[in-house]
Tab-separated table of C-alpha atoms and ligand atoms in Angstrom:
chain	number	residue	atom	x	y	z
A	1	MET	CA	0.000	0.000	0.000
A	2	LYS	CA	1.242	3.459	-0.909
A	3	LYS	CA	1.396	5.817	1.966
A	4	GLN	CA	-0.225	9.091	0.970
A	5	LYS	CA	2.553	11.308	2.279
A	6	ASP	CA	5.194	9.545	0.184
A	7	PHE	CA	3.646	10.870	-3.008
A	8	ILE	CA	2.946	14.245	-4.434
A	9	TYR	CA	1.712	15.334	-7.850
A	10	LYS	CA	4.261	17.072	-9.944
A	11	CYS	CA	3.639	18.851	-13.235
A	12	SER	CA	5.734	17.218	-15.919
A	13	SER	CA	5.729	20.443	-17.868
A	14	CYS	CA	6.809	23.091	-15.365
A	15	GLY	CA	7.666	21.143	-12.214
A	16	HIS	CA	4.945	22.669	-10.067
A	17	GLU	CA	3.923	20.470	-7.124
A	18	GLU	CA	0.462	19.827	-5.732
A	19	PRO	CA	-0.556	17.627	-2.812
A	20	LYS	CA	-3.594	16.363	-4.751
A	21	TRP	CA	-4.111	15.392	-8.366
A	22	LEU	CA	-5.596	18.100	-10.570
A	23	GLY	CA	-6.623	17.934	-14.208
A	24	ARG	CA	-4.868	21.159	-15.000
A	25	CYS	CA	-1.652	22.568	-13.619
A	26	PRO	CA	-2.480	25.844	-11.816
A	27	GLU	CA	1.031	27.111	-12.532
A	28	CYS	CA	1.468	26.660	-16.292
A	29	GLY	CA	-2.084	25.847	-17.306
A	30	GLU	CA	-1.201	22.592	-19.098
A	31	TRP	CA	-3.768	19.806	-18.962
A	32	ASN	CA	-3.098	16.286	-17.674
A	33	THR	CA	0.479	16.980	-16.751
A	34	LEU	CA	0.304	16.247	-13.005
A	35	VAL	CA	1.968	12.917	-12.347
A	36	GLU	CA	2.296	10.971	-9.152
A	37	THR	CA	5.842	11.427	-7.957
A	38	ALA	CA	7.639	9.837	-5.050
A	39	VAL	CA	8.683	12.339	-2.407
A	40	LYS	CA	12.370	12.119	-1.823
A	41	HIS	CA	13.312	12.650	1.774
A	42	ASP	CA	16.763	13.671	0.673
A	43	LYS	CA	18.383	10.778	2.461
A	44	ARG	CA	21.066	10.568	-0.145
A	45	ARG	CA	22.257	14.086	0.302
A	46	LYS	CA	22.396	13.857	4.076
A	47	GLU	CA	24.405	10.660	3.869
A	48	LYS	CA	26.800	12.293	1.441
A	49	ASN	CA	27.592	15.181	3.707
A	50	GLY	CA	27.290	13.238	6.907
A	51	SER	CA	26.398	16.240	9.024
A	52	LEU	CA	24.285	19.346	9.219
A	53	PRO	CA	24.806	22.097	6.649
A	54	LYS	CA	27.689	24.371	7.599
A	55	THR	CA	28.006	28.074	6.937
A	56	LEU	CA	31.337	29.785	6.277
A	57	PRO	CA	32.656	33.242	7.101
A	58	LEU	CA	32.966	35.052	3.749
A	59	SER	CA	36.531	36.086	4.619
A	60	ILE	CA	37.864	32.534	4.532
A	61	VAL	CA	36.146	31.503	1.335
A	62	ASP	CA	38.523	30.613	-1.512
A	63	PRO	CA	38.085	32.987	-4.392
A	64	ILE	CA	37.528	30.941	-7.517
A	65	GLU	CA	38.380	33.804	-9.833
A	66	GLY	CA	41.505	32.916	-11.711
A	67	SER	CA	40.802	29.228	-11.855
A	68	ARG	CA	39.950	29.151	-15.503
A	69	ILE	CA	40.978	26.612	-18.078
A	70	GLY	CA	41.670	27.738	-21.620
A	71	SER	CA	39.185	26.065	-23.933
A	72	GLY	CA	41.728	26.040	-26.742
A	73	ILE	CA	39.124	27.736	-28.941
A	74	GLY	CA	39.714	31.484	-28.928
A	75	GLU	CA	36.213	32.473	-29.901
A	76	LEU	CA	34.725	30.284	-27.173
A	77	ASP	CA	37.091	31.735	-24.562
A	78	ARG	CA	36.033	35.189	-25.656
A	79	VAL	CA	32.338	34.486	-25.105
A	80	LEU	CA	32.972	32.721	-21.811
A	81	GLY	CA	34.921	35.706	-20.508
A	82	GLY	CA	38.453	34.318	-20.776
A	83	GLY	CA	38.206	30.551	-20.527
A	84	ILE	CA	36.183	27.895	-18.785
A	85	MET	CA	35.565	28.603	-15.143
A	86	LYS	CA	36.112	25.600	-12.908
A	87	ARG	CA	33.022	24.425	-11.058
A	88	SER	CA	30.820	26.133	-13.627
A	89	ALA	CA	28.026	24.846	-15.807
A	90	VAL	CA	27.519	26.098	-19.339
A	91	LEU	CA	24.409	25.518	-21.420
A	92	VAL	CA	24.876	25.572	-25.194
A	93	GLY	CA	21.552	25.989	-26.955
A	94	GLY	CA	20.735	26.098	-30.634
A	95	GLU	CA	18.752	24.618	-33.454
A	96	PRO	CA	19.482	21.072	-34.575
A	97	GLY	CA	22.351	21.002	-37.061
A	98	ILE	CA	23.875	24.298	-35.966
A	99	GLY	CA	27.030	22.672	-34.611
A	100	LYS	CA	26.575	22.040	-30.894
A	101	SER	CA	27.939	18.493	-30.966
A	102	THR	CA	30.780	19.580	-33.231
A	103	LEU	CA	31.718	22.381	-30.840
A	104	LEU	CA	31.721	20.013	-27.877
A	105	LEU	CA	33.920	17.476	-29.616
A	106	GLN	CA	36.337	20.157	-30.793
A	107	LEU	CA	36.399	21.494	-27.258
A	108	ALA	CA	37.189	18.033	-25.909
A	109	ALA	CA	40.212	17.893	-28.189
A	110	ALA	CA	41.434	21.442	-27.703
A	111	VAL	CA	40.858	22.175	-24.022
A	112	GLN	CA	44.040	23.062	-22.192
A	113	THR	CA	44.087	20.565	-19.389
A	114	LYS	CA	45.945	17.416	-18.558
A	115	GLY	CA	42.906	15.997	-16.821
A	116	ARG	CA	40.409	13.653	-18.362
A	117	ILE	CA	37.347	14.563	-20.320
A	118	LEU	CA	34.077	12.698	-20.336
A	119	TYR	CA	31.943	13.142	-23.414
A	120	VAL	CA	28.457	11.840	-22.744
A	121	SER	CA	26.311	11.375	-25.794
A	122	GLY	CA	22.717	10.345	-25.638
A	123	GLU	CA	22.265	11.108	-29.300
A	124	GLU	CA	25.069	9.437	-31.196
A	125	SER	CA	26.801	6.100	-31.021
A	126	ALA	CA	30.486	5.798	-30.178
A	127	GLY	CA	31.135	4.877	-33.801
A	128	GLN	CA	29.466	8.029	-35.063
A	129	LEU	CA	31.498	10.103	-32.643
A	130	ARG	CA	34.685	8.456	-33.826
A	131	LEU	CA	33.763	9.201	-37.425
A	132	ARG	CA	33.215	12.823	-36.565
A	133	ALA	CA	36.459	12.973	-34.610
A	134	ASP	CA	38.289	11.557	-37.646
A	135	ARG	CA	36.620	14.091	-39.879
A	136	LEU	CA	37.639	16.899	-37.568
A	137	GLY	CA	41.221	15.652	-37.576
A	138	ILE	CA	41.189	15.095	-33.823
A	139	ASN	CA	42.656	11.607	-34.240
A	140	ALA	CA	45.949	13.169	-35.369
A	141	ASP	CA	46.720	14.228	-31.833
A	142	LYS	CA	47.210	11.037	-29.871
A	143	SER	CA	47.408	12.537	-26.428
A	144	SER	CA	44.146	14.419	-26.843
A	145	MET	CA	42.455	11.276	-28.166
A	146	GLU	CA	43.555	9.297	-25.146
A	147	ARG	CA	42.221	11.631	-22.509
A	148	ILE	CA	38.725	11.744	-24.029
A	149	GLU	CA	36.364	9.123	-22.676
A	150	ILE	CA	33.157	8.512	-24.572
A	151	PHE	CA	30.017	7.340	-22.870
A	152	CYS	CA	26.898	6.822	-24.926
A	153	SER	CA	23.973	6.944	-22.571
A	154	GLY	CA	21.386	9.303	-21.199
A	155	ASN	CA	20.924	7.356	-17.984
A	156	LEU	CA	21.915	9.595	-15.105
A	157	ASP	CA	22.752	6.758	-12.719
A	158	GLU	CA	25.153	5.264	-15.235
A	159	ILE	CA	26.622	8.668	-16.019
A	160	GLU	CA	27.212	9.328	-12.326
A	161	THR	CA	28.966	5.995	-11.966
A	162	ALA	CA	31.143	6.861	-14.949
A	163	LEU	CA	31.901	10.280	-13.460
A	164	ASN	CA	32.966	8.769	-10.166
A	165	ASN	CA	35.195	6.265	-11.945
A	166	ILE	CA	36.866	8.645	-14.346
A	167	LYS	CA	36.875	11.865	-12.276
A	168	PRO	CA	36.982	14.098	-15.346
A	169	VAL	CA	37.853	17.786	-15.181
A	170	LEU	CA	35.517	18.516	-18.045
A	171	VAL	CA	32.135	16.908	-18.554
A	172	LEU	CA	30.415	17.368	-21.899
A	173	VAL	CA	26.816	16.261	-22.152
A	174	ASP	CA	25.067	16.047	-25.506
A	175	SER	CA	22.205	16.686	-24.926
A	176	ALA	CA	20.226	17.738	-21.870
A	177	GLN	CA	17.075	16.468	-23.559
A	178	THR	CA	18.339	12.893	-23.650
A	179	LEU	CA	19.026	12.690	-19.917
A	180	PHE	CA	16.790	10.596	-17.750
A	181	SER	CA	16.723	9.139	-14.290
A	182	ALA	CA	14.468	6.746	-12.454
A	183	ASP	CA	14.740	9.018	-9.415
A	184	ALA	CA	13.106	11.959	-11.139
A	185	GLY	CA	9.719	10.284	-10.937
A	186	SER	CA	8.055	11.653	-14.026
A	187	VAL	CA	7.889	10.281	-17.524
A	188	SER	CA	11.204	10.183	-19.337
A	189	GLY	CA	11.769	12.955	-21.854
A	190	THR	CA	9.910	15.550	-19.813
A	191	VAL	CA	11.219	18.880	-18.655
A	192	ASN	CA	11.248	17.603	-15.119
A	193	GLN	CA	13.529	14.729	-15.986
A	194	MET	CA	15.888	17.093	-17.736
A	195	LYS	CA	15.923	19.552	-14.857
A	196	PHE	CA	16.494	16.855	-12.281
A	197	CYS	CA	19.373	15.300	-14.204
A	198	ALA	CA	20.986	18.623	-15.046
A	199	PHE	CA	20.809	19.613	-11.398
A	200	GLU	CA	22.572	16.410	-10.314
A	201	LEU	CA	25.319	16.873	-12.918
A	202	ILE	CA	25.820	20.503	-11.968
A	203	ASN	CA	26.198	19.432	-8.354
A	204	TRP	CA	28.718	16.809	-9.321
A	205	VAL	CA	30.993	19.238	-11.159
A	206	LYS	CA	30.750	21.787	-8.345
A	207	GLU	CA	31.751	19.188	-5.794
A	208	HIS	CA	34.576	17.788	-7.902
A	209	ASP	CA	36.191	20.975	-9.205
A	210	ALA	CA	35.219	20.145	-12.761
A	211	ALA	CA	33.252	22.039	-15.411
A	212	LEU	CA	30.142	21.040	-17.304
A	213	PHE	CA	28.914	21.804	-20.811
A	214	LEU	CA	25.372	20.771	-21.636
A	215	THR	CA	23.816	21.118	-25.043
A	216	ALA	CA	20.128	21.751	-25.587
A	217	HIS	CA	18.063	21.791	-28.741
A	218	VAL	CA	16.103	24.899	-29.289
A	219	THR	CA	13.844	25.281	-32.267
A	220	LYS	CA	12.512	28.381	-33.929
A	221	GLU	CA	8.965	27.213	-33.303
A	222	GLY	CA	9.309	28.076	-29.641
A	223	LEU	CA	10.245	24.717	-28.150
A	224	ILE	CA	12.503	26.871	-26.067
A	225	ALA	CA	10.443	26.139	-22.939
A	226	GLY	CA	12.469	23.051	-22.048
A	227	PRO	CA	16.008	24.455	-22.137
A	228	LYS	CA	14.771	27.811	-20.819
A	229	THR	CA	14.013	26.158	-17.522
A	230	LEU	CA	17.699	25.206	-17.281
A	231	GLU	CA	18.880	28.767	-17.741
A	232	HIS	CA	18.636	29.750	-14.106
A	233	MET	CA	20.415	26.598	-12.969
A	234	VAL	CA	23.581	27.096	-14.970
A	235	ASP	CA	26.207	29.829	-14.745
A	236	THR	CA	26.457	30.594	-18.416
A	237	VAL	CA	24.010	30.261	-21.267
A	238	LEU	CA	25.357	30.360	-24.799
A	239	TYR	CA	23.183	30.357	-27.861
A	240	PHE	CA	24.342	29.306	-31.267
A	241	GLU	CA	22.755	31.246	-34.112
A	242	GLN	CA	23.182	31.069	-37.833
A	243	ASN	CA	23.112	33.740	-40.478
A	244	ASP	CA	20.770	33.547	-43.445
A	245	LYS	CA	23.575	32.405	-45.772
A	246	THR	CA	23.027	35.594	-47.758
A	247	SER	CA	25.088	35.441	-50.876
A	248	GLY	CA	27.338	38.241	-51.981
A	249	LEU	CA	28.970	38.799	-48.623
A	250	SER	CA	32.651	39.490	-48.746
A	251	GLY	CA	33.326	37.109	-45.879
A	252	THR	CA	32.510	33.438	-45.828
A	253	ALA	CA	28.754	33.133	-45.913
A	254	ASP	CA	28.207	30.182	-43.582
A	255	CYS	CA	28.674	31.947	-40.254
A	256	ARG	CA	27.666	30.732	-36.821
A	257	PHE	CA	27.436	33.149	-33.943
A	258	LEU	CA	27.885	32.113	-30.363
A	259	ARG	CA	26.251	34.575	-28.006
A	260	ALA	CA	26.057	34.621	-24.245
A	261	ALA	CA	22.515	35.139	-22.990
A	262	LYS	CA	23.700	34.900	-19.397
A	263	ASN	CA	27.188	34.863	-17.967
A	264	ARG	CA	28.061	34.856	-14.291
A	265	PHE	CA	31.760	35.055	-15.117
A	266	GLY	CA	31.956	37.514	-17.959
A	267	SER	CA	30.105	39.973	-20.111
A	268	VAL	CA	27.176	39.061	-22.302
A	269	ASP	CA	28.251	41.479	-25.008
A	270	GLU	CA	30.905	39.340	-26.629
A	271	ILE	CA	30.026	37.125	-29.537
A	272	GLY	CA	32.033	34.282	-30.960
A	273	ILE	CA	32.049	34.026	-34.724
A	274	PHE	CA	32.713	30.733	-36.488
A	275	THR	CA	32.388	29.311	-39.932
A	276	MET	CA	31.400	25.694	-40.488
A	277	GLY	CA	33.584	23.942	-42.995
A	278	GLU	CA	35.031	20.570	-43.897
A	279	GLN	CA	37.031	20.486	-40.674
A	280	GLY	CA	34.222	21.566	-38.396
A	281	LEU	CA	33.982	24.990	-36.810
A	282	SER	CA	36.774	27.454	-37.405
A	283	PRO	CA	37.001	30.731	-35.562
A	284	VAL	CA	36.793	33.912	-37.583
A	285	GLU	CA	39.283	36.297	-36.081
A	286	ASP	CA	39.256	38.854	-38.848
A	287	THR	CA	35.668	39.912	-38.605
A	288	GLY	CA	36.067	43.447	-39.950
A	289	ARG	CA	34.755	42.782	-43.452
A	290	LEU	CA	32.488	39.860	-42.682
A	291	PHE	CA	29.294	41.871	-42.749
A	292	LEU	CA	30.010	43.985	-45.763
A	293	VAL	CA	28.718	43.256	-49.220
A	294	ARG	CA	31.305	42.920	-51.967
A	295	ARG	CA	30.644	45.613	-54.501
A	296	GLU	CA	32.448	47.629	-57.141
A	297	GLY	CA	32.025	51.374	-57.236
A	298	ASP	CA	29.121	53.308	-55.764
A	299	LEU	CA	26.655	52.181	-53.153
A	300	PRO	CA	23.021	51.863	-54.141
A	301	PRO	CA	20.631	54.191	-52.300
A	302	GLY	CA	19.434	52.867	-48.951
A	303	VAL	CA	22.777	51.419	-47.904
A	304	ALA	CA	24.951	52.716	-45.057
A	305	THR	CA	28.011	51.222	-43.367
A	306	ALA	CA	27.759	51.157	-39.594
A	307	ALA	CA	30.754	50.737	-37.306
A	308	VAL	CA	29.263	48.930	-34.332
A	309	LEU	CA	30.739	47.323	-31.254
A	310	GLU	CA	30.253	43.656	-30.564
A	311	GLY	CA	31.792	43.271	-27.157
A	312	THR	CA	35.347	44.514	-27.431
A	313	ARG	CA	35.650	44.403	-31.192
A	314	THR	CA	34.431	46.764	-33.850
A	315	ILE	CA	32.651	45.311	-36.827
A	316	LEU	CA	31.514	47.062	-39.945
A	317	VAL	CA	28.042	46.120	-41.010
A	318	GLU	CA	26.127	47.126	-44.076
A	319	ILE	CA	22.702	48.447	-43.055
A	320	GLN	CA	20.109	48.248	-45.814
A	321	ALA	CA	16.851	50.162	-45.868
A	322	LEU	CA	13.970	50.241	-48.281
A	323	THR	CA	10.973	52.514	-48.140
A	324	ILE	CA	7.864	52.035	-50.243
A	325	PRO	CA	4.469	53.728	-50.012
A	326	ALA	CA	2.491	52.006	-47.258
A	327	LYS	CA	0.164	49.294	-48.448
A	328	GLY	CA	-2.247	49.842	-45.611
A	329	THR	CA	-3.480	52.977	-43.921
A	330	ILE	CA	-0.710	52.802	-41.359
A	331	SER	CA	2.966	52.484	-42.094
A	332	ARG	CA	4.671	49.300	-40.999
A	333	VAL	CA	8.231	48.380	-40.058
A	334	PHE	CA	9.772	45.090	-41.164
A	335	SER	CA	13.058	44.654	-39.362
A	336	ASP	CA	14.281	41.598	-37.530
A	337	LYS	CA	17.991	42.337	-37.289
A	338	ILE	CA	17.543	45.735	-35.676
A	339	ASP	CA	14.761	46.169	-33.155
A	340	SER	CA	11.726	47.549	-35.004
A	341	GLY	CA	10.980	49.911	-32.122
A	342	ARG	CA	14.370	51.485	-32.761
A	343	VAL	CA	13.599	51.788	-36.487
A	344	SER	CA	10.275	53.516	-35.730
A	345	ARG	CA	11.942	55.913	-33.316
A	346	ILE	CA	14.698	56.848	-35.772
A	347	SER	CA	12.211	57.374	-38.599
A	348	ALA	CA	10.076	59.596	-36.343
A	349	ALA	CA	13.174	61.660	-35.511
A	350	LEU	CA	14.004	61.991	-39.232
A	351	GLU	CA	10.472	63.115	-40.022
A	352	LYS	CA	10.474	65.678	-37.242
A	353	HIS	CA	13.948	67.136	-37.661
A	354	LEU	CA	14.519	66.858	-41.406
A	355	GLY	CA	10.942	67.097	-42.590
A	356	LEU	CA	11.484	63.776	-44.355
A	357	ARG	CA	8.135	62.116	-44.826
A	358	LEU	CA	8.313	58.508	-43.647
A	359	SER	CA	5.003	58.071	-41.852
A	360	ASP	CA	3.219	57.077	-45.078
A	361	GLN	CA	5.892	54.517	-45.967
A	362	ASP	CA	6.453	50.868	-45.162
A	363	LEU	CA	10.016	50.516	-43.899
A	364	TYR	CA	12.174	47.468	-44.497
A	365	VAL	CA	15.495	47.241	-42.690
A	366	ASN	CA	18.148	44.554	-42.831
A	367	ALA	CA	21.742	44.018	-41.731
A	368	ALA	CA	24.019	42.176	-44.135
A	369	GLY	CA	25.324	38.824	-42.989
A	370	GLY	CA	22.253	38.209	-40.879
A	371	ILE	CA	23.827	39.582	-37.718
A	372	ARG	CA	21.483	40.953	-35.085
A	373	ILE	CA	22.521	44.414	-33.995
A	374	THR	CA	21.572	45.719	-30.600
A	375	GLU	CA	24.315	48.276	-30.086
A	376	VAL	CA	23.070	51.841	-29.826
A	377	GLY	CA	25.865	53.176	-32.055
A	378	VAL	CA	24.042	51.795	-35.097
A	379	GLU	CA	21.393	54.519	-34.917
A	380	LEU	CA	23.078	57.206	-37.000
A	381	ALA	CA	23.883	54.715	-39.771
A	382	LEU	CA	20.298	53.510	-39.671
A	383	ALA	CA	19.104	57.114	-39.973
A	384	CYS	CA	21.409	57.677	-42.960
A	385	ALA	CA	20.243	54.434	-44.635
A	386	LEU	CA	16.592	55.442	-44.216
A	387	TYR	CA	17.302	58.943	-45.490
A	388	SER	CA	19.185	57.560	-48.475
A	389	ALA	CA	16.432	55.038	-49.245
A	390	ARG	CA	13.703	57.667	-49.118
A	391	THR	CA	15.547	60.310	-51.137
A	392	GLY	CA	17.253	57.952	-53.581
A	393	LEU	CA	20.585	59.619	-52.830
A	394	ALA	CA	23.378	57.118	-52.330
A	395	LEU	CA	25.900	57.548	-49.540
A	396	PRO	CA	29.633	57.685	-50.306
A	397	ALA	CA	31.123	54.184	-50.459
A	398	ASN	CA	34.102	55.156	-48.303
A	399	LEU	CA	31.981	56.430	-45.416
A	400	ALA	CA	31.557	54.560	-42.128
A	401	ILE	CA	29.096	55.790	-39.528
A	402	ALA	CA	28.558	55.523	-35.777
A	403	GLY	CA	26.440	57.488	-33.346
A	404	GLU	CA	23.392	57.420	-31.143
A	405	LEU	CA	20.473	59.549	-32.280
A	406	SER	CA	18.296	61.131	-29.636
A	407	LEU	CA	14.641	62.056	-30.110
A	408	THR	CA	15.710	65.679	-30.228
A	409	GLY	CA	17.750	64.958	-33.350
A	410	GLU	CA	21.076	65.343	-31.549
A	411	ILE	CA	23.891	62.891	-32.145
A	412	ARG	CA	25.019	61.465	-28.857
A	413	PRO	CA	28.536	60.180	-28.104
A	414	VAL	CA	29.211	56.460	-28.334
A	415	ARG	CA	31.685	54.223	-26.534
A	416	ARG	CA	35.122	53.662	-28.074
A	417	LEU	CA	34.668	56.093	-30.918
A	418	ALA	CA	38.401	56.263	-31.678
A	419	ALA	CA	38.609	52.468	-31.963
A	420	ARG	CA	35.694	52.447	-34.397
A	421	VAL	CA	37.274	55.150	-36.531
A	422	LYS	CA	40.579	53.263	-36.551
A	423	THR	CA	39.052	49.900	-37.528
A	424	ALA	CA	37.058	51.553	-40.300
A	425	ALA	CA	40.154	53.348	-41.607
A	426	ASN	CA	42.094	50.059	-41.626
A	427	LEU	CA	39.397	48.590	-43.838
A	428	GLY	CA	39.572	51.469	-46.294
A	429	PHE	CA	36.780	53.671	-44.961
A	430	ASN	CA	38.744	56.892	-44.932
A	431	SER	CA	35.785	59.034	-44.002
A	432	PHE	CA	33.779	58.672	-40.804
A	433	LEU	CA	30.572	60.322	-39.685
A	434	GLY	CA	30.031	60.414	-35.957
A	435	PRO	CA	29.391	62.448	-32.812
A	436	VAL	CA	31.670	65.209	-31.611
A	437	PRO	CA	34.481	63.390	-29.798
A	438	GLU	CA	34.668	63.880	-26.064
A	439	SER	CA	38.463	64.124	-25.924
A	440	GLN	CA	40.894	64.877	-28.744
A	441	PRO	CA	39.721	65.381	-32.332
A	442	LEU	CA	40.125	62.538	-34.819
A	443	PRO	CA	41.427	63.368	-38.311
A	444	GLU	CA	39.114	61.068	-40.330
A	445	LEU	CA	36.054	62.104	-38.378
A	446	ARG	CA	33.363	64.425	-39.669
A	447	ALA	CA	31.761	65.273	-36.381
A	448	ALA	CA	28.169	66.419	-36.354
A	449	GLN	CA	26.063	67.829	-33.519
A	450	ASP	CA	22.730	66.754	-34.909
A	451	ILE	CA	21.119	64.825	-37.737
A	452	LYS	CA	20.508	67.951	-39.794
A	453	SER	CA	24.149	68.961	-39.889
A	454	ALA	CA	25.140	65.306	-40.427
A	455	ILE	CA	23.027	65.115	-43.585
A	456	LYS	CA	24.336	68.494	-44.664
A	457	SER	CA	27.913	67.376	-44.249
A	458	ILE	CA	27.279	64.378	-46.519
A	459	TYR	CA	25.139	65.848	-49.259
A	460	GLY	CA	25.816	69.572	-49.027
A	461	ALA	CA	23.374	72.302	-48.102
A	462	THR	CA	20.886	71.851	-50.897
A	463	SER	CA	19.962	68.234	-50.283
A	464	PRO	CA	16.422	67.679	-51.481
A	465	ALA	CA	14.074	65.863	-49.133
A	466	PRO	CA	10.578	64.594	-49.841
A	467	HIS	CA	8.798	66.912	-47.495
A	468	ALA	CA	6.192	66.100	-44.962
B	1	TYD	P1	26.172	19.042	-35.355
B	1	TYD	O1	27.374	19.467	-34.595
B	1	TYD	O2	25.781	17.616	-35.232
B	1	TYD	O3	24.949	19.973	-34.942
B	1	TYD	P2	24.017	19.891	-33.627
B	1	TYD	O4	24.699	19.064	-32.610
B	1	TYD	O5	23.857	21.328	-33.197
B	1	TYD	O6	22.716	19.308	-34.043
B	1	TYD	O7	26.422	19.304	-36.911
B	1	TYD	C1	26.180	20.468	-37.538
B	1	TYD	C2	26.227	20.372	-39.036
B	1	TYD	O8	27.519	20.680	-39.486
B	1	TYD	C3	25.858	19.053	-39.655
B	1	TYD	O9	24.815	19.300	-40.601
B	1	TYD	C4	27.078	18.606	-40.383
B	1	TYD	C5	27.919	19.825	-40.511
B	1	TYD	N1	29.357	19.600	-40.372
B	1	TYD	C6	30.233	20.180	-41.278
B	1	TYD	O10	29.835	20.876	-42.203
B	1	TYD	N2	31.570	19.974	-41.125
B	1	TYD	C7	32.070	19.193	-40.130
B	1	TYD	O11	33.308	19.026	-40.051
B	1	TYD	C8	31.163	18.607	-39.189
B	1	TYD	C9	31.656	17.735	-38.082
B	1	TYD	C10	29.814	18.824	-39.351
B	2	MG	MG1	24.076	17.225	-31.933
């Protein structure tokens, strides 16, 4: 006979607990997700520690800063904030086929440690992993091959046994969705199972001075709910994104971006840029021209080159705008690489301060190379692209632009202006439109106080504008 108090009802979708069975989870609203779950009295944990929980004076706590391991992959180190932090857990999310498993295997081979590495795969067989390793050229390095242990299972109990046998310094789990445990109570494959198993693995690495990488599939259709629930459990969340493989880019088209959505040990501004090729992922260090379109001669109207910051590096990105008379009674903005709220705000400022009529137009905005741009310094270039699109006047091909545009039409200073000007000049943009520098003047810079004088400095005083 089951004793009532040994069971609770747990939602297999969100993990909410209820003492009684309900048809619908009051927390997430899903139907028929409450499952009878054994209550764990946490015997295991007590036995492990043997005594009552102890507190520590903060002053005697060991700082863990500094105990990083180089991942051996520069772009990954950059996103992580300078290497893999010991005792940390990193979630790598992305669509199927983006390169999560490839990244993990390359990491296993490249990581700068003498310790052992456990690669747990619930998705591929050992043979498939070996094939991939051969393809990546990992087999050439004997010592790195020998320290990598492969374990093909999603069974947490087995994985824990393997961990305790091998005592790896780096644990790679591909993927979180394939993990399961009999102790988690609910049906295998549910979010609860995944959370339970991830939690146990995170605890293991924290207790054993190791680090954990977990992959998670995320699909465009919003199946993000599963991995999202892991985000608060881990220290770092990285998302792999892909560009639209737009042709005509001067860089290699097949780019993958690794972005931190959360990082307890570094900034979330840095992105890692890779290309996927025959030998797996290769870092792109020279990113300056990657987001520019290869073109001879003049720019078409509607195109501006923005010098934006992505973390600590400057990248030049071609911003493209198109304006056409609105199809409906209200004008619409189509922009998924730059926030459409930002596009609306900039177009309102242009209408107000230049008398450029945009409110009866549909606005299309894109960034070449499919990179999402969130940095505020893109605003002046966006304004120039919209102006150029609406007037049909092309911008000079040698002009790079950076600046924040306020609602009052003023151009506000941006961070690291000198670095932007320098990067642009190195790439052949010998003219730069930007805010008035806060310290010393810069020779290539045409500084402008506001959008009106900026436009004047590009086109001269008599620039025609379709008036409001
Ligand atoms: P994969 O790492 O398995 O993606 P994920 O684990 O995120 O689902 O593989 C990504 C894709 O990259 C796959 O379609 C095959 C391709 N690929 C290459 O182009 N070159 C390579 O060297 C490797 C290993 C994979
Ligand atoms: Mg995979």
